Short mmCIF file of C-alpha atoms and ligand atoms in Angstrom, two decimals:
data_model
loop_
_atom_site.label_atom_id
_atom_site.label_comp_id
_atom_site.label_asym_id
_atom_site.label_seq_id
_atom_site.Cartn_x
_atom_site.Cartn_y
_atom_site.Cartn_z
CA MET M 19 37.32 -17.58 6.37
CA THR M 20 33.90 -16.54 6.26
CA THR M 21 31.67 -13.66 5.08
CA ALA M 22 29.58 -11.03 6.77
CA ALA M 23 26.50 -12.40 5.22
CA GLN M 24 27.27 -15.94 6.56
CA ARG M 25 28.12 -14.51 9.97
CA PHE M 26 25.22 -12.03 10.51
CA ALA M 27 22.29 -12.63 8.03
CA THR M 28 18.88 -13.65 9.31
CA GLU M 29 15.76 -14.86 7.46
CA GLY M 30 14.31 -11.70 6.08
CA PHE M 31 17.51 -9.54 6.44
CA GLY M 32 20.11 -11.37 4.30
CA PRO M 33 22.35 -9.82 1.54
CA GLU M 34 19.41 -10.06 -0.91
CA ASN M 35 17.42 -7.25 1.07
CA LEU M 36 19.95 -4.77 2.69
CA PRO M 37 17.34 -2.18 3.49
CA TYR M 38 18.43 1.42 4.33
CA ALA M 39 17.76 3.46 7.45
CA SER M 40 18.92 6.57 9.28
CA PHE M 41 20.10 5.38 12.72
CA SER M 42 22.11 6.49 15.78
CA PRO M 43 24.05 4.18 18.12
CA THR M 44 23.13 5.32 21.71
CA GLY M 45 24.05 8.97 22.07
CA ALA M 46 25.60 9.33 18.59
CA ARG M 47 24.78 11.52 15.54
CA PRO M 48 22.51 9.97 12.89
CA ARG M 49 24.19 8.11 10.02
CA LEU M 50 22.87 6.31 6.94
CA GLY M 51 23.05 2.49 7.30
CA VAL M 52 21.89 -0.80 5.99
CA ARG M 53 20.53 -3.72 7.85
CA LEU M 54 22.14 -7.31 7.76
CA GLY M 55 20.46 -9.58 10.16
CA ASP M 56 20.32 -7.89 13.57
CA ARG M 57 23.14 -5.53 12.80
CA ALA M 58 22.80 -1.84 11.46
CA ILE M 59 25.98 -1.12 9.48
CA SER M 60 27.13 2.48 9.03
CA LEU M 61 27.75 3.04 5.39
CA GLY M 62 30.31 5.81 5.97
CA GLU M 63 32.34 3.69 8.46
CA LEU M 64 32.12 0.65 6.29
CA ALA M 65 33.46 2.55 3.19
CA THR M 66 36.23 3.83 5.29
CA GLY M 67 37.02 0.28 6.64
CA VAL M 68 36.88 -1.35 3.30
CA GLU M 69 39.08 1.23 1.67
CA ALA M 70 41.66 0.65 4.54
CA LYS M 71 41.50 -3.05 3.87
CA GLY M 72 42.03 -2.66 0.21
CA GLY M 73 38.59 -4.22 -0.56
CA PRO M 74 36.24 -3.38 -3.44
CA GLN M 75 36.12 0.19 -4.42
CA LEU M 76 32.93 2.21 -3.91
CA ALA M 77 32.02 4.34 -6.99
CA ALA M 78 32.82 7.99 -6.37
CA THR M 79 29.22 8.93 -7.21
CA ALA M 80 28.06 7.00 -4.03
CA ARG M 81 30.97 7.66 -1.67
CA THR M 82 29.62 11.21 -0.39
CA ALA M 83 26.07 9.85 -0.13
CA ALA M 84 27.36 7.00 2.06
CA ASP M 85 28.69 9.68 4.66
CA ALA M 86 25.28 11.38 4.84
CA PRO M 87 23.07 11.12 7.96
CA ASP M 88 20.14 9.75 5.86
CA LEU M 89 18.97 9.09 2.41
CA ASP M 90 18.58 12.53 1.14
CA ALA M 91 21.83 12.90 -0.61
CA LEU M 92 21.52 9.43 -2.14
CA LEU M 93 18.05 10.14 -3.52
CA ALA M 94 19.34 13.30 -4.99
CA ALA M 95 22.28 11.71 -6.61
CA GLY M 96 19.88 9.39 -8.40
CA HIS M 97 20.17 5.83 -9.78
CA THR M 98 23.56 6.21 -11.11
CA ALA M 99 24.60 6.46 -7.56
CA TRP M 100 22.38 3.93 -5.82
CA GLN M 101 22.72 1.08 -8.18
CA PRO M 102 26.57 1.00 -7.75
CA LEU M 103 26.23 1.42 -4.01
CA ARG M 104 23.79 -1.56 -3.73
CA ALA M 105 26.21 -3.79 -5.88
CA TRP M 106 29.21 -2.73 -3.76
CA LEU M 107 27.33 -3.51 -0.47
CA GLN M 108 26.36 -6.92 -1.72
CA GLU M 109 29.89 -7.67 -2.86
CA VAL M 110 31.19 -6.43 0.48
CA VAL M 111 29.00 -8.64 2.74
CA THR M 112 29.63 -11.64 0.59
CA THR M 113 33.38 -11.31 0.27
CA GLU M 114 35.46 -13.54 2.58
CA GLY M 115 37.79 -11.67 4.86
CA LEU M 116 35.72 -8.55 5.21
CA GLU M 117 33.51 -9.73 8.05
CA GLU M 118 35.45 -7.94 10.74
CA VAL M 119 35.38 -4.68 8.81
CA VAL M 120 31.48 -5.10 8.51
CA GLU M 121 31.26 -5.86 12.18
CA ALA M 122 33.44 -2.90 13.18
CA ALA M 123 31.09 -0.55 11.26
CA SER M 124 27.86 -2.17 12.78
CA THR M 125 25.81 -1.84 15.91
CA PRO M 126 23.19 -4.30 17.12
CA VAL M 127 19.71 -3.07 16.10
CA SER M 128 18.71 -3.39 19.73
CA ASP M 129 21.15 -0.65 20.67
CA ILE M 130 20.15 2.04 18.05
CA ALA M 131 17.52 4.73 17.64
CA VAL M 132 16.09 4.88 14.10
CA HIS M 133 15.00 8.11 12.51
CA MET M 134 13.01 9.41 9.45
CA PRO M 135 15.03 7.82 6.62
CA PHE M 136 14.53 10.67 4.15
CA THR M 137 12.93 14.19 3.95
CA VAL M 138 9.44 13.77 2.30
CA ALA M 139 9.07 16.14 -0.55
CA ASP M 140 5.67 15.87 -2.03
CA TYR M 141 3.31 13.14 -0.86
CA VAL M 142 0.50 11.64 -2.91
CA ASP M 143 -2.02 9.04 -1.72
CA TYR M 144 -3.37 6.73 -4.36
CA TYR M 145 -6.36 4.38 -4.30
CA ALA M 146 -5.04 1.50 -6.28
CA SER M 147 -6.88 -1.61 -4.89
CA GLU M 148 -10.06 -2.54 -6.78
CA HIS M 149 -11.35 -4.46 -3.89
CA HIS M 150 -10.71 -1.69 -1.38
CA ALA M 151 -12.25 1.01 -3.60
CA SER M 152 -15.24 -1.26 -4.34
CA ASN M 153 -15.85 -1.95 -0.65
CA ILE M 154 -15.63 1.78 0.26
CA GLY M 155 -17.88 2.58 -2.79
CA ARG M 156 -20.57 0.10 -1.56
CA MET M 157 -20.56 1.72 1.95
CA PHE M 158 -20.31 5.38 1.02
CA ARG M 159 -22.53 5.26 -2.06
CA PRO M 160 -24.83 2.12 -1.60
CA ASP M 161 -27.22 3.23 -4.39
CA GLN M 162 -24.51 3.56 -7.16
CA GLU M 163 -22.04 1.29 -8.90
CA PRO M 164 -19.20 0.78 -6.40
CA LEU M 165 -16.51 2.05 -8.78
CA LEU M 166 -16.86 5.45 -10.21
CA PRO M 167 -16.45 5.67 -14.04
CA ASN M 168 -12.85 7.05 -14.05
CA TRP M 169 -11.41 4.38 -11.66
CA LYS M 170 -10.18 1.84 -14.34
CA HIS M 171 -9.00 4.53 -16.70
CA LEU M 172 -6.45 6.18 -14.28
CA PRO M 173 -5.00 5.71 -10.81
CA VAL M 174 -7.11 7.91 -8.64
CA GLY M 175 -5.11 9.92 -6.06
CA TYR M 176 -4.81 13.21 -4.16
CA HIS M 177 -2.11 15.30 -2.67
CA GLY M 178 -1.52 14.68 1.00
CA ARG M 179 0.45 16.44 3.68
CA ALA M 180 4.25 15.61 3.43
CA GLY M 181 5.01 17.13 6.92
CA THR M 182 2.93 14.65 8.67
CA VAL M 183 4.51 11.42 7.28
CA ILE M 184 6.15 10.12 10.66
CA PRO M 185 8.47 7.37 11.52
CA SER M 186 7.19 4.09 12.94
CA GLY M 187 7.15 4.20 16.75
CA THR M 188 5.73 7.70 16.89
CA ASP M 189 2.50 7.82 19.03
CA VAL M 190 -0.56 8.99 17.11
CA PRO M 191 -2.85 11.39 19.05
CA ARG M 192 -6.56 10.93 18.24
CA PRO M 193 -7.41 13.70 15.79
CA LYS M 194 -10.24 16.22 16.42
CA GLY M 195 -12.55 17.60 13.84
CA LEU M 196 -16.18 18.16 12.67
CA ARG M 197 -18.14 14.78 12.92
CA PRO M 198 -21.33 14.33 11.04
CA GLU M 199 -24.46 14.02 13.45
CA PRO M 200 -27.98 12.54 12.76
CA SER M 201 -29.39 16.02 13.27
CA GLY M 202 -27.42 17.28 10.25
CA THR M 203 -25.24 19.76 12.35
CA PRO M 204 -21.89 18.36 12.90
CA SER M 205 -20.20 18.30 16.35
CA PHE M 206 -16.56 19.05 17.13
CA GLY M 207 -14.50 16.49 19.03
CA PRO M 208 -12.24 13.57 18.88
CA SER M 209 -12.70 11.07 16.13
CA ARG M 210 -15.00 8.20 16.92
CA ARG M 211 -14.11 6.28 13.80
CA LEU M 212 -10.36 6.20 13.82
CA ASP M 213 -9.02 3.69 11.45
CA ILE M 214 -5.85 2.46 9.66
CA GLU M 215 -4.92 2.05 6.04
CA ALA M 216 -2.47 -0.79 5.40
CA GLU M 217 -0.48 0.51 2.36
CA LEU M 218 2.94 0.28 0.77
CA GLY M 219 4.70 3.66 0.41
CA PHE M 220 7.01 4.20 -2.57
CA VAL M 221 10.23 6.42 -2.20
CA VAL M 222 11.19 8.32 -5.40
CA GLY M 223 14.75 9.42 -6.27
CA GLY M 224 16.23 11.47 -9.02
CA SER M 225 14.81 14.49 -10.62
CA ALA M 226 12.46 15.03 -13.68
CA PRO M 227 12.02 18.94 -13.87
CA GLN M 228 9.81 18.62 -16.82
CA GLY M 229 7.70 15.63 -15.55
CA GLU M 230 6.41 13.13 -18.25
CA VAL M 231 8.17 10.27 -16.74
CA SER M 232 7.41 7.12 -18.69
CA VAL M 233 6.53 3.81 -17.12
CA ALA M 234 9.89 2.42 -18.11
CA ARG M 235 11.87 5.36 -16.69
CA ALA M 236 9.88 5.34 -13.65
CA GLY M 237 10.85 1.77 -12.82
CA ALA M 238 14.47 2.07 -14.06
CA GLU M 239 15.44 5.34 -12.77
CA HIS M 240 13.04 6.85 -10.06
CA LEU M 241 11.60 4.01 -7.87
CA PHE M 242 14.29 3.82 -5.19
CA GLY M 243 12.57 2.02 -2.45
CA VAL M 244 9.53 0.64 -0.67
CA VAL M 245 8.25 1.01 2.92
CA LEU M 246 5.20 -0.21 4.82
CA PHE M 247 2.67 2.70 5.24
CA ASN M 248 -0.14 3.12 7.60
CA ASP M 249 -2.20 6.14 6.52
CA TRP M 250 -4.20 6.59 9.63
CA SER M 251 -7.76 7.91 8.66
CA ALA M 252 -10.57 9.41 10.69
CA ARG M 253 -13.67 8.04 8.92
CA ASP M 254 -16.14 10.42 10.61
CA ILE M 255 -14.14 13.60 9.81
CA GLN M 256 -13.48 12.30 6.26
CA GLY M 257 -17.00 11.34 5.59
CA PHE M 258 -18.26 14.81 6.27
CA GLU M 259 -15.45 16.95 4.65
CA TYR M 260 -14.65 14.88 1.56
CA VAL M 261 -17.21 16.29 -0.96
CA PRO M 262 -16.51 17.78 -3.33
CA LEU M 263 -12.65 18.12 -3.13
CA GLY M 264 -11.60 14.83 -1.47
CA PRO M 265 -9.87 13.84 1.77
CA TYR M 266 -8.22 16.50 3.91
CA LEU M 267 -8.01 16.68 7.73
CA GLY M 268 -9.44 13.19 8.14
CA LYS M 269 -6.18 12.02 6.61
CA SER M 270 -3.48 14.72 7.22
CA PHE M 271 -2.85 14.30 11.07
CA ALA M 272 -0.44 11.44 10.67
CA SER M 273 0.84 8.71 8.34
CA SER M 274 3.39 6.19 9.64
CA ILE M 275 6.14 4.65 7.63
CA SER M 276 8.39 1.73 8.45
CA LEU M 277 12.03 2.63 9.20
CA TRP M 278 13.92 0.40 6.88
CA VAL M 279 13.56 1.32 3.12
CA VAL M 280 13.73 -1.76 1.12
CA PRO M 281 15.41 -1.13 -2.24
CA PHE M 282 13.03 -1.52 -5.34
CA ALA M 283 15.98 -3.64 -6.67
CA ALA M 284 15.49 -6.07 -3.83
CA LEU M 285 11.98 -6.89 -5.03
CA ALA M 286 13.03 -8.22 -8.52
CA GLN M 287 11.88 -11.71 -7.48
CA ALA M 288 8.51 -10.41 -6.20
CA ARG M 289 7.50 -8.87 -9.49
CA VAL M 290 4.25 -10.48 -10.84
CA GLU M 291 1.72 -9.78 -13.39
CA PRO M 292 -1.03 -7.24 -12.26
CA PRO M 293 -4.63 -8.26 -12.59
CA SER M 294 -5.88 -8.04 -16.28
CA ARG M 295 -7.10 -4.55 -17.16
CA GLU M 296 -10.80 -4.10 -18.08
CA HIS M 297 -10.16 -1.13 -20.49
CA GLU M 298 -7.44 -0.41 -22.91
CA LEU M 299 -5.20 2.19 -21.19
CA ALA M 300 -3.85 5.40 -22.39
CA ASP M 301 -0.35 4.85 -23.75
CA TYR M 302 1.34 6.67 -20.98
CA LEU M 303 -0.19 4.04 -18.51
CA ASP M 304 0.89 0.98 -20.52
CA ASP M 305 2.91 -0.83 -18.15
CA SER M 306 3.45 -3.96 -20.31
CA VAL M 307 6.92 -2.70 -21.17
CA ASP M 308 9.90 -4.05 -19.08
CA GLY M 309 7.32 -5.63 -16.81
CA PRO M 310 5.76 -7.20 -14.87
CA TRP M 311 5.31 -4.45 -12.52
CA GLY M 312 2.87 -5.95 -9.86
CA LEU M 313 4.56 -6.91 -6.69
CA ASP M 314 3.93 -10.15 -4.59
CA ILE M 315 4.19 -8.69 -1.21
CA THR M 316 1.86 -9.91 1.68
CA LEU M 317 1.07 -7.44 4.36
CA GLU M 318 -0.15 -8.29 7.90
CA VAL M 319 -2.25 -6.06 10.16
CA VAL M 320 -1.74 -6.73 13.89
CA LEU M 321 -3.74 -5.16 16.67
CA ASP M 322 -2.17 -5.39 20.12
CA GLY M 323 -0.34 -8.63 19.11
CA GLU M 324 -3.39 -10.26 17.51
CA SER M 325 -3.16 -10.76 13.67
CA LEU M 326 -6.34 -9.59 11.97
CA SER M 327 -5.71 -9.78 8.18
CA HIS M 328 -3.16 -10.38 5.45
CA PRO M 329 -3.71 -7.97 2.59
CA PRO M 330 -2.16 -9.28 -0.65
CA TYR M 331 -0.39 -6.53 -2.54
CA ARG M 332 -0.28 -8.75 -5.82
CA THR M 333 -4.15 -7.94 -6.29
CA MET M 334 -3.44 -4.09 -6.78
CA TYR M 335 -4.89 -2.94 -10.14
CA TRP M 336 -2.48 -0.18 -10.67
CA THR M 337 1.42 -0.64 -10.35
CA ALA M 338 4.05 1.69 -8.91
CA PRO M 339 5.49 2.78 -12.27
CA GLN M 340 2.05 3.66 -13.44
CA MET M 341 1.42 5.83 -10.36
CA VAL M 342 4.82 7.66 -11.21
CA ALA M 343 3.84 8.11 -14.87
CA HIS M 344 0.40 9.46 -13.82
CA MET M 345 1.60 11.96 -11.33
CA SER M 346 4.11 13.44 -13.83
CA VAL M 347 2.15 13.15 -17.16
CA ASN M 348 0.92 16.63 -16.96
CA GLY M 349 4.40 18.17 -16.81
CA ALA M 350 4.48 18.14 -12.93
CA SER M 351 8.15 17.76 -11.86
CA LEU M 352 9.47 14.89 -9.77
CA ARG M 353 12.07 15.74 -7.20
CA PRO M 354 14.09 13.62 -4.79
CA GLY M 355 12.12 12.49 -1.75
CA ASP M 356 8.80 12.47 -3.56
CA PHE M 357 6.62 9.86 -1.86
CA PHE M 358 3.42 8.12 -2.63
CA GLY M 359 1.10 5.60 -0.89
CA SER M 360 -0.47 2.81 -2.91
CA GLY M 361 -3.86 3.12 -1.35
CA THR M 362 -5.32 0.71 1.16
CA VAL M 363 -4.41 -2.97 0.11
CA SER M 364 -7.50 -5.22 0.30
CA GLY M 365 -8.02 -8.67 -1.34
CA THR M 366 -11.20 -10.51 -2.04
CA GLU M 367 -11.51 -12.11 1.34
CA VAL M 368 -12.52 -10.65 4.77
CA ASP M 369 -9.22 -11.61 6.29
CA GLU M 370 -7.50 -9.77 3.47
CA ARG M 371 -8.97 -6.29 4.25
CA GLY M 372 -6.61 -3.55 5.06
CA SER M 373 -8.74 -1.14 7.15
CA PHE M 374 -11.19 -1.41 10.02
CA MET M 375 -13.71 0.36 7.82
CA GLU M 376 -13.83 -2.80 5.66
CA LEU M 377 -13.11 -5.35 8.51
CA SER M 378 -16.18 -4.04 10.47
CA TRP M 379 -18.20 -3.05 7.31
CA GLY M 380 -18.58 0.58 8.28
CA GLY M 381 -19.03 -0.33 11.96
CA LYS M 382 -21.97 -2.53 11.34
CA GLU M 383 -20.29 -5.75 11.92
CA PRO M 384 -17.84 -5.22 14.87
CA LEU M 385 -14.93 -7.46 15.16
CA THR M 386 -14.66 -9.79 18.13
CA LEU M 387 -10.98 -10.05 19.27
CA ALA M 388 -9.45 -13.08 20.81
CA ASN M 389 -10.04 -11.66 24.26
CA GLY M 390 -13.89 -11.42 23.56
CA HIS M 391 -13.63 -7.50 23.30
CA GLU M 392 -15.94 -6.18 20.37
CA GLN M 393 -14.92 -3.10 18.44
CA ALA M 394 -15.33 -1.53 15.11
CA PHE M 395 -12.68 1.28 15.16
CA LEU M 396 -9.56 1.99 17.04
CA GLU M 397 -9.51 2.79 20.81
CA ASP M 398 -7.02 4.91 22.81
CA GLY M 399 -3.95 2.89 23.84
CA GLN M 400 -4.24 0.37 21.10
CA THR M 401 -1.21 -0.38 19.04
CA VAL M 402 -1.32 -1.36 15.36
CA THR M 403 1.63 -3.06 13.75
CA LEU M 404 1.94 -3.53 9.91
CA ARG M 405 4.35 -6.30 8.71
CA GLY M 406 5.29 -7.27 5.19
CA THR M 407 7.27 -9.91 3.36
CA ALA M 408 8.07 -10.78 -0.24
CA PRO M 409 10.10 -13.44 -2.02
CA GLY M 410 13.70 -12.39 -2.56
CA ALA M 411 16.56 -13.69 -4.71
CA ASN M 412 18.11 -17.13 -4.10
CA GLY M 413 14.92 -18.39 -2.24
CA SER M 414 15.32 -15.70 0.36
CA VAL M 415 12.65 -13.66 2.21
CA ILE M 416 12.39 -9.87 2.06
CA ASP M 417 11.39 -8.56 5.34
CA PHE M 418 10.08 -4.96 5.61
CA GLY M 419 10.46 -4.71 9.43
CA ASP M 420 7.42 -3.32 11.43
CA CYS M 421 5.42 -0.17 11.00
CA VAL M 422 4.00 0.66 14.44
CA GLY M 423 1.87 3.19 15.95
CA THR M 424 -0.02 3.56 19.29
CA ILE M 425 -3.23 5.69 19.56
CA VAL M 426 -3.05 8.19 22.49
CA PRO M 427 -6.07 10.29 23.72
CA ALA M 428 -6.87 13.48 21.87
CA SER M 429 -5.32 16.64 23.31
CA GLY M 430 -7.47 18.85 25.48
CA ALA M 431 -10.94 18.27 26.68
CA ALA M 432 -12.78 15.20 25.38
CA GLY M 433 -15.84 15.93 23.18
CA1 CA H 506 -4.45 6.20 1.99
#
């Protein structure tokens, strides 16, 4: 006798992780599943199989959501559905005698197509790394303090474009727009300073129609899961347009997410103290309750197979529950599928920077790749892969899977 976990788990995708995706076996309809090792398990088929075998009962609140094609129903059902579903899944894959039921409901990940895991409701992009914000401040405003006066009092953010959050593996056409020129008159054409932003993305579930979600409630009831997030950015378009209202077309053309949503609950072992805060915070941002809320997740930025940096998420000044509390403190509602990016993750070291803007210091210090090629920003045909890992329960590793995108030439005539 054995268990499904013993039979199928691999490092990074054991029973401690069990990330969710919407997937299709070849030619079949999309279904909600979880990943165990190199198998994608259909939750609806698994529930049916376990019921037939007389195995552990799945709570009624989660049964309907398990049959859905993606995470939308589970996010709408809220934490009272997703907590028992995860507990049931962990029990099923670690119970002897159910491994054949698990196998029958599963498909090798090499034989599936993976889709957007949920419908993005509202999307907010934060700016929560002190090192990234300071680096950008030094480049954009060299004659001023790198951090603006508000930065350590609230998590700075802006509303982005939900409809252009795209699944990993989708090509990214080089965006076009107005680029600043030395003459002062901008020119229209493809971005010459196309960049990445290595971030985490947080998936929100449940509803809060009146907003005002506390840090404690955000963590316990609304933070469903975490993905890797590449918030592609056209620095020339951004640099010209961003005053006075902030980023717009330089960001809204595409933002890629990894396909397997790691449950926030899988990151319990990765929780660490955030950096100490310079100012006393407003009560609604006090995240010392039920903490710590920092996350020890190490990202990796890979360009065409070459590893360029390892941004450390544990250095982020603002935590995920603070960002939820902030976006709702004014009474703004939360709804299932709300999504927010952390902001580019950068550490103190050069090889911990999460954007080419920082790695090449605004283009002034181009990178030299292993093949000798020098570049400051992304070129057509190049592929960026983000990876991420965190410590999991029982000494395990939590793997986020890859977030991949390839730059393809701008549409139409070159500018
Ligand atoms: Ca961003």
